[in-house]
Amino acid sequence: MEYLENIAISVEVRQIINADLAHHYRVVPKKESGEALELYVSTSNATQTTAEELELYLGKRILFCEVPEQVLNKALYEYYRKEEFTGNVDNGQTISTGKDFLDNLVMEAKAIGSSDIHFEVYEDEARIRFRIDGLLIEKYKLPKDSYLEMTNKIKIEANLDITEKRLPQDGRINYEDFDIRVSILPTLHGEKTVMRLLGRDTSHLNLEDVGFEEKQYRIYKEAIKQSNGIVLISGPTGSGKTTTLYATLKLLNDNKRNIVTVEDPIEYTLKGINQVQLKEDIGLNFTSALRSFLRQDPDIIMLGEIRDAETAKMAIRASLTGHLVLSTIHTNSAIGTISRLVDMGVPAFYIAETLNASVAQRLLRRLCGSCKEQVPFDSKDFPMGYTIPKPLESYYGPKGCPDCYYTGYKGRVAIYEVIPMLDDIVSVIKEHPQNIKDNIKYDYQTLADKAFDLLSDGTTSIEEIYSLLINA
Ligand SMILES: [Zn+2]
């Protein structure tokens, strides 16, 4: 039996046998050499009868290469599910890459909760991948010709120049209840397109449901209800900060206040809120937008991200002059945010005076309920130096099944840590700005605490929380 986790085959090899045959005999072609055809097969199907039937049908000598059941299932799914959608590749027909294909693709992405669609082209083939729960999963392979045709269709839909192939282009496609931001970038073998699905339906954005623990929710709500000050949410890219911010704005949007945002990109359109798209190429960056906002009598300002010292200082100044500022920052923890501001040169005194709350968040992938499997506890699975809060006999790990596209995970859960600006925390910031972490005595639920709870109850795996624990 071959010890591989994934079977990788090219489009040409795939065309040797069709989907019906592949599924019926549960085989995936490996390679064709002269009169012999080598096929991947699971051990239970590698029988003499199967080989004889296939030899009769295909007129070739069949050689089996045995692989584990899981591996074969995954390959069947990867290579032979696609044809239902992309047309009959086996007869050498061109895949339909027209408007219908594009619309179907977008609808499929939307239906399964994918956030982005990537169209990529290489030397001899092209592929389409969906981002699902933060990870890219390959969905379709296409011949290069069809890819070019499809790129043109996308450009037309997004009102872009189809003759321009050497420069990046950005556009937008509007559907009935959502928008798509299209970004096209020339790469070595052609243009790569990324479509970001942007929602207009904000009905699911409720602050109460984003994932705060009850106590955290109360602290956070109090922080955003202040008429001035700054609320910062930290976390790496893809940690769900934007969702939290949108849910916050939705709650604050009461038609009585002037709410302005500058974002990159505008992911959701919020009625009654003045949203500005960042355009760095024409000088519209976070700092310049903020400067203009302040002349427009805002009550609440949402800045997509604090990236540099200048923006940080300006945001602090805006919050000092009677505005509520909401923003995000790239740090690992709620305390890390405060230290980062100190490092950016914001005087500790101003941080202490203006910060209403510091929040950190992450998204952890949820184990797929249909296939997760129990694994015995092993302290070596945890990072060195991490103290396990309570003994565990076992926890759960990912396996993979058709329900979860063989990733072992389905959906994500947001976890938070929230630090309120209590008097003693404020004095620690003022007195020990260089060493806040060791001086804060406030007892709060950290990201690591919550992650461990989710590991204990089988929601997520040790792999998912490992990097969090290293950085905690
Ligand atoms: Zn599964």
XYZ file of C-alpha atoms and ligand atoms in Angstrom:
473
model
C 0.000 0.000 0.000
C 1.316 3.484 -0.846
C 1.685 5.779 2.092
C 0.329 9.027 0.809
C -2.175 11.445 2.181
C -3.229 13.021 -1.059
C -3.468 11.774 -4.579
C -2.421 14.412 -7.064
C -3.247 13.814 -10.707
C -3.228 16.099 -13.723
C -6.200 16.983 -15.905
C -4.883 14.713 -18.668
C -4.651 11.711 -16.381
C -8.099 12.391 -15.013
C -9.558 12.244 -18.501
C -8.476 8.620 -18.904
C -11.567 7.395 -17.123
C -14.863 9.146 -16.579
C -16.640 9.973 -13.353
C -19.214 7.161 -13.609
C -16.531 4.569 -13.967
C -14.373 6.087 -11.257
C -17.228 6.054 -8.776
C -18.601 2.687 -9.782
C -15.310 0.869 -9.364
C -13.943 3.335 -6.821
C -10.720 3.923 -8.708
C -8.699 6.981 -9.664
C -6.249 6.802 -12.581
C -2.577 7.093 -11.714
C -0.843 6.839 -15.070
C -1.070 5.246 -18.464
C 1.971 3.551 -19.896
C 1.487 1.906 -23.259
C -1.084 -0.868 -22.928
C -1.155 -0.704 -19.156
C -3.212 1.564 -16.996
C -2.316 2.096 -13.380
C -5.174 2.932 -11.044
C -5.384 3.966 -7.427
C -7.779 1.721 -5.571
C -8.627 1.107 -1.942
C -7.498 -2.226 -0.534
C -11.048 -3.542 -0.189
C -11.715 -2.929 -3.888
C -8.471 -4.264 -5.274
C -10.000 -7.556 -6.379
C -9.350 -9.714 -9.394
C -12.962 -9.221 -10.545
C -12.665 -5.438 -10.545
C -9.444 -5.638 -12.521
C -10.953 -8.015 -15.078
C -14.087 -5.931 -15.573
C -12.055 -2.782 -16.042
C -9.698 -4.532 -18.462
C -12.674 -5.614 -20.522
C -14.211 -2.182 -20.478
C -11.104 -0.129 -21.142
C -9.202 -2.625 -23.290
C -6.088 -2.091 -21.228
C -4.065 -4.080 -18.769
C -4.976 -2.837 -15.297
C -2.446 -2.406 -12.514
C -3.647 -1.491 -9.074
C -1.937 0.829 -6.657
C -3.529 0.368 -3.247
C -4.175 3.387 -1.062
C -6.141 3.840 2.191
C -9.916 4.246 1.888
C -9.812 7.849 3.150
C -7.254 8.855 0.564
C -9.272 7.346 -2.236
C -12.483 9.000 -1.059
C -10.783 12.332 -0.989
C -9.398 11.897 -4.495
C -12.774 10.795 -5.851
C -14.305 13.845 -4.312
C -11.572 16.160 -5.562
C -11.350 14.976 -9.116
C -14.661 13.433 -9.981
C -17.207 15.645 -8.326
C -16.200 18.637 -10.340
C -17.464 17.337 -13.618
C -21.078 17.607 -12.593
C -20.420 21.271 -12.674
C -17.804 21.967 -15.278
C -19.286 19.989 -18.101
C -18.081 16.841 -19.708
C -14.342 17.103 -19.859
C -13.960 13.481 -20.904
C -15.336 14.021 -24.389
C -12.844 16.756 -24.955
C -15.494 19.457 -24.926
C -14.700 22.897 -23.665
C -15.836 23.656 -20.183
C -18.568 26.225 -20.175
C -17.066 29.293 -18.613
C -19.809 31.695 -19.569
C -21.875 33.953 -17.379
C -23.902 30.999 -16.123
C -20.814 29.209 -14.940
C -19.674 32.338 -13.158
C -23.069 32.917 -11.569
C -23.319 29.290 -10.485
C -19.830 29.464 -9.068
C -20.642 32.578 -7.064
C -23.907 31.069 -5.831
C -22.104 27.890 -4.837
C -19.476 29.888 -2.954
C -22.162 31.880 -1.201
C -24.207 28.801 -0.323
C -21.310 27.103 1.416
C -20.207 30.255 3.194
C -17.025 30.887 1.257
C -15.559 34.378 1.637
C -13.325 34.488 -1.442
C -12.950 32.752 -4.774
C -9.434 32.470 -6.208
C -8.849 31.901 -9.922
C -5.284 30.869 -10.597
C -3.377 29.948 -13.685
C -0.191 27.946 -14.019
C 1.953 26.712 -16.856
C -0.424 24.039 -18.139
C -3.636 24.331 -16.190
C -5.778 26.597 -14.079
C -7.742 26.105 -10.927
C -10.456 27.655 -8.826
C -10.216 27.601 -5.057
C -12.749 28.650 -2.441
C -11.798 30.074 0.911
C -13.881 28.226 3.467
C -13.440 28.879 7.170
C -10.190 30.638 6.454
C -8.560 27.937 4.336
C -8.333 27.610 0.579
C -9.907 24.480 -0.815
C -9.489 23.496 -4.437
C -12.825 23.128 -6.187
C -12.257 23.034 -9.921
C -9.508 22.519 -12.433
C -9.795 24.067 -15.860
C -7.932 23.954 -19.147
C -6.009 27.152 -19.813
C -8.220 28.260 -22.734
C -11.349 28.145 -20.626
C -9.567 30.086 -17.956
C -8.765 32.954 -20.303
C -12.343 33.009 -21.495
C -13.556 33.136 -17.922
C -11.189 35.935 -16.940
C -12.628 37.998 -19.794
C -16.179 37.304 -18.619
C -15.241 38.439 -15.119
C -13.652 41.606 -16.485
C -16.763 42.422 -18.483
C -19.008 41.833 -15.475
C -16.790 44.008 -13.301
C -16.513 46.788 -15.914
C -12.783 46.308 -16.343
C -10.612 46.691 -19.401
C -10.357 43.298 -21.083
C -7.396 44.371 -23.191
C -5.323 45.353 -20.169
C -3.337 42.306 -19.134
C -0.186 43.813 -17.712
C -1.466 45.961 -14.852
C -3.505 45.084 -11.756
C -7.175 46.064 -11.916
C -9.897 46.355 -9.297
C -13.603 46.274 -9.924
C -16.927 45.364 -8.480
C -19.849 43.188 -9.500
C -23.237 43.888 -7.965
C -25.649 41.076 -7.381
C -29.134 41.468 -5.984
C -28.304 41.133 -2.320
C -24.529 41.219 -2.197
C -21.493 42.656 -3.958
C -18.268 41.173 -5.165
C -14.972 42.965 -5.115
C -12.836 41.793 -7.999
C -9.081 42.089 -7.952
C -7.006 41.048 -10.950
C -3.250 40.697 -10.780
C -0.883 39.706 -13.598
C 1.196 36.674 -12.589
C 3.845 34.635 -14.371
C 1.422 32.522 -16.410
C -1.506 34.893 -16.720
C -3.878 36.908 -14.629
C -4.919 35.790 -11.174
C -8.355 36.884 -10.044
C -9.659 37.058 -6.508
C -13.324 37.662 -5.843
C -14.285 38.740 -2.350
C -17.922 38.215 -1.495
C -19.258 41.214 0.345
C -22.567 40.981 2.125
C -25.379 43.451 2.183
C -27.426 41.278 4.456
C -26.415 42.220 7.981
C -29.224 40.392 9.744
C -26.766 37.895 11.221
C -24.512 40.585 12.654
C -25.686 40.745 16.244
C -23.226 41.747 18.874
C -24.863 39.480 21.404
C -24.202 36.464 19.185
C -20.639 37.080 17.987
C -19.138 35.007 20.796
C -18.514 37.162 23.860
C -18.913 35.503 27.233
C -21.610 37.192 29.299
C -19.209 39.199 31.432
C -17.135 40.205 28.410
C -20.266 41.335 26.622
C -21.250 43.597 29.508
C -17.800 45.196 29.645
C -17.644 45.641 25.893
C -21.134 47.097 25.641
C -20.356 49.618 28.335
C -17.168 50.607 26.489
C -18.927 51.250 23.176
C -21.787 53.131 24.793
C -19.432 55.909 25.953
C -19.719 59.140 24.007
C -15.961 59.329 23.630
C -12.851 57.252 24.009
C -11.332 54.481 21.966
C -12.154 50.799 21.697
C -9.554 48.586 20.077
C -9.890 45.046 18.818
C -6.714 43.115 18.171
C -5.909 39.927 16.388
C -4.186 38.681 13.251
C -5.769 38.901 9.812
C -8.802 36.657 9.573
C -9.559 36.660 13.288
C -13.053 38.057 12.859
C -12.317 41.613 14.018
C -14.324 43.150 11.195
C -17.396 41.105 12.052
C -17.201 42.337 15.639
C -16.859 45.932 14.437
C -19.810 45.682 12.072
C -21.969 44.133 14.760
C -20.905 47.008 17.030
C -21.796 49.656 14.464
C -25.119 48.005 13.843
C -25.922 48.243 17.532
C -24.800 51.878 17.736
C -26.592 52.941 14.559
C -29.629 54.636 16.061
C -30.090 57.465 13.515
C -29.290 60.024 16.184
C -25.569 60.114 15.628
C -23.223 60.745 12.746
C -21.304 57.530 12.169
C -18.436 57.478 9.675
C -16.123 54.656 8.675
C -13.038 54.266 6.538
C -12.469 50.708 5.473
C -10.487 48.469 3.195
C -12.612 46.898 1.839
C -16.150 47.854 2.779
C -17.367 44.355 3.560
C -20.926 45.159 4.491
C -23.036 48.121 3.529
C -24.728 49.551 6.583
C -27.745 51.753 6.053
C -27.428 55.194 7.618
C -23.673 54.968 8.061
C -21.223 56.958 5.930
C -18.726 54.437 4.694
C -15.565 55.441 2.861
C -13.402 53.053 0.880
C -9.671 53.460 1.467
C -7.803 54.444 -1.733
C -4.127 54.660 -0.968
C -3.160 55.257 -4.607
C -4.905 58.630 -4.570
C -3.735 59.470 -1.066
C -6.912 58.492 0.761
C -5.372 56.606 3.652
C -6.555 56.135 7.244
C -4.833 59.326 8.392
C -6.135 61.598 5.660
C -9.638 60.157 5.955
C -9.596 60.726 9.687
C -8.484 64.319 9.172
C -11.426 64.950 6.828
C -13.862 63.154 9.107
C -13.063 65.476 11.968
C -14.326 68.387 9.889
C -17.611 66.580 9.322
C -18.864 66.620 12.900
C -18.818 62.887 13.551
C -19.944 61.189 16.754
C -18.562 57.748 16.045
C -15.580 56.986 13.832
C -14.616 53.514 12.735
C -11.119 53.164 11.331
C -10.470 49.864 9.591
C -7.046 49.501 11.134
C -4.382 51.368 13.055
C -1.255 50.538 11.094
C 1.199 53.226 12.102
C 2.104 55.716 14.795
C 0.572 58.649 12.956
C -2.850 57.005 12.725
C -2.614 55.852 16.332
C -1.864 59.331 17.608
C -4.599 60.878 15.522
C -7.156 58.304 16.672
C -6.232 59.021 20.281
C -6.537 62.757 19.647
C -9.966 62.285 18.065
C -11.134 60.278 21.045
C -9.827 62.967 23.399
C -11.888 65.610 21.639
C -15.262 64.008 22.202
C -15.522 61.233 19.647
C -15.907 57.524 20.020
C -13.277 55.773 17.922
C -13.438 52.080 17.060
C -10.536 50.385 15.378
C -8.429 47.273 15.038
C -4.747 46.672 15.567
C -2.355 43.801 14.824
C -1.327 42.371 18.193
C -1.641 39.028 19.939
C -3.461 40.013 23.090
C -5.516 42.703 24.770
C -2.535 43.750 26.863
C -0.297 43.553 23.795
C -2.441 46.307 22.247
C -1.603 48.702 25.044
C 2.108 47.879 24.796
C 1.964 48.327 21.030
C 0.507 51.831 21.419
C 3.252 52.648 23.914
C 5.833 51.367 21.404
C 4.266 53.537 18.692
C 5.076 56.530 20.830
C 1.602 57.312 22.135
C 2.105 58.777 25.637
C 0.950 56.278 28.265
C -1.064 58.987 29.939
C -3.222 59.480 26.839
C -3.742 55.757 26.407
C -4.891 55.519 30.011
C -7.209 58.488 29.567
C -8.809 57.457 26.286
C -8.930 53.673 26.043
C -12.398 52.357 26.969
C -11.599 48.711 26.455
C -9.010 46.514 24.831
C -10.263 43.391 23.134
C -8.384 40.522 21.523
C -10.016 37.872 19.433
C -9.393 34.787 17.341
C -11.391 32.405 15.254
C -10.901 28.718 15.950
C -12.083 26.128 13.526
C -14.819 23.879 14.834
C -14.226 20.159 14.456
C -16.671 18.555 12.034
C -19.405 16.899 14.082
C -19.775 14.083 11.560
C -16.232 12.792 11.680
C -14.236 14.151 14.631
C -12.419 11.411 16.495
C -11.254 10.989 20.035
C -7.510 11.044 20.581
C -5.774 10.098 23.816
C -4.321 12.898 25.863
C -0.639 13.540 25.281
C 1.091 16.372 27.092
C 3.606 16.494 24.234
C 0.835 17.875 22.007
C 0.919 21.071 24.051
C 3.613 23.711 23.640
C 6.562 23.624 26.022
C 6.055 25.809 29.044
C 2.283 25.723 28.820
C 0.618 24.645 32.054
C -2.446 22.528 31.424
C -5.224 24.074 33.553
C -6.944 20.788 34.350
C -6.206 17.131 33.589
C -7.780 15.653 30.464
C -8.002 12.001 29.461
C -8.568 12.684 25.822
C -9.704 15.282 23.379
C -10.889 15.330 19.792
C -9.013 15.646 16.544
C -9.931 16.126 12.857
C -10.514 13.199 10.521
C -12.268 14.318 7.326
C -15.456 13.286 5.546
C -17.607 14.534 2.663
C -19.486 16.842 5.077
C -16.380 18.906 5.747
C -14.613 18.645 2.352
C -12.178 16.253 4.030
C -10.729 19.014 6.169
C -12.054 17.661 9.467
C -13.451 21.074 10.353
C -16.728 22.834 9.790
C -17.405 26.442 10.745
C -15.550 28.586 13.207
C -16.030 29.911 16.688
C -14.874 33.335 17.891
C -13.092 33.626 21.212
C -12.386 36.845 23.052
C -10.474 38.428 25.859
C -11.674 41.794 27.084
C -9.887 44.175 29.410
C -11.976 46.983 30.886
C -10.327 50.220 31.952
C -10.742 49.875 35.680
C -8.965 52.366 37.933
C -6.141 50.028 38.894
C -5.542 49.058 35.262
C -5.429 52.739 34.330
C -2.811 53.362 37.013
C -0.722 50.412 35.862
C -0.674 51.874 32.325
C 0.397 55.257 33.678
C 2.992 53.918 36.112
C 4.421 50.888 34.304
C 3.897 51.530 30.580
C 6.904 49.382 29.708
C 5.762 46.388 31.709
C 1.995 46.300 31.857
C 1.677 42.542 31.645
C 3.451 41.762 34.919
C 1.785 44.529 36.854
C -1.873 44.023 35.978
C -3.678 42.110 38.701
C -7.078 42.023 37.036
C -8.274 38.461 36.676
C -9.901 37.898 33.315
C -10.600 35.054 30.957
C -7.770 34.958 28.432
C -7.911 33.645 24.873
C -5.874 30.648 26.062
C -8.350 29.901 28.889
C -11.277 29.929 26.511
C -9.397 27.899 23.908
C -8.631 25.218 26.481
C -12.335 25.052 27.426
C -13.179 24.513 23.765
C -10.557 21.785 23.528
C -11.918 20.069 26.643
C -15.487 20.026 25.358
C -14.505 18.714 21.927
C -15.339 21.877 19.965
C -11.854 22.301 18.577
C -8.525 20.501 18.303
C -5.105 20.997 19.846
C -3.766 21.928 16.387
C -6.174 24.842 16.275
C -5.084 26.319 19.575
C -1.386 25.516 19.412
C -0.202 28.791 17.891
C -2.458 30.691 20.262
C -0.897 28.909 23.243
C 2.633 29.654 22.013
C 1.831 33.336 21.859
C -0.204 33.517 25.046
Zn -16.249 15.730 8.552
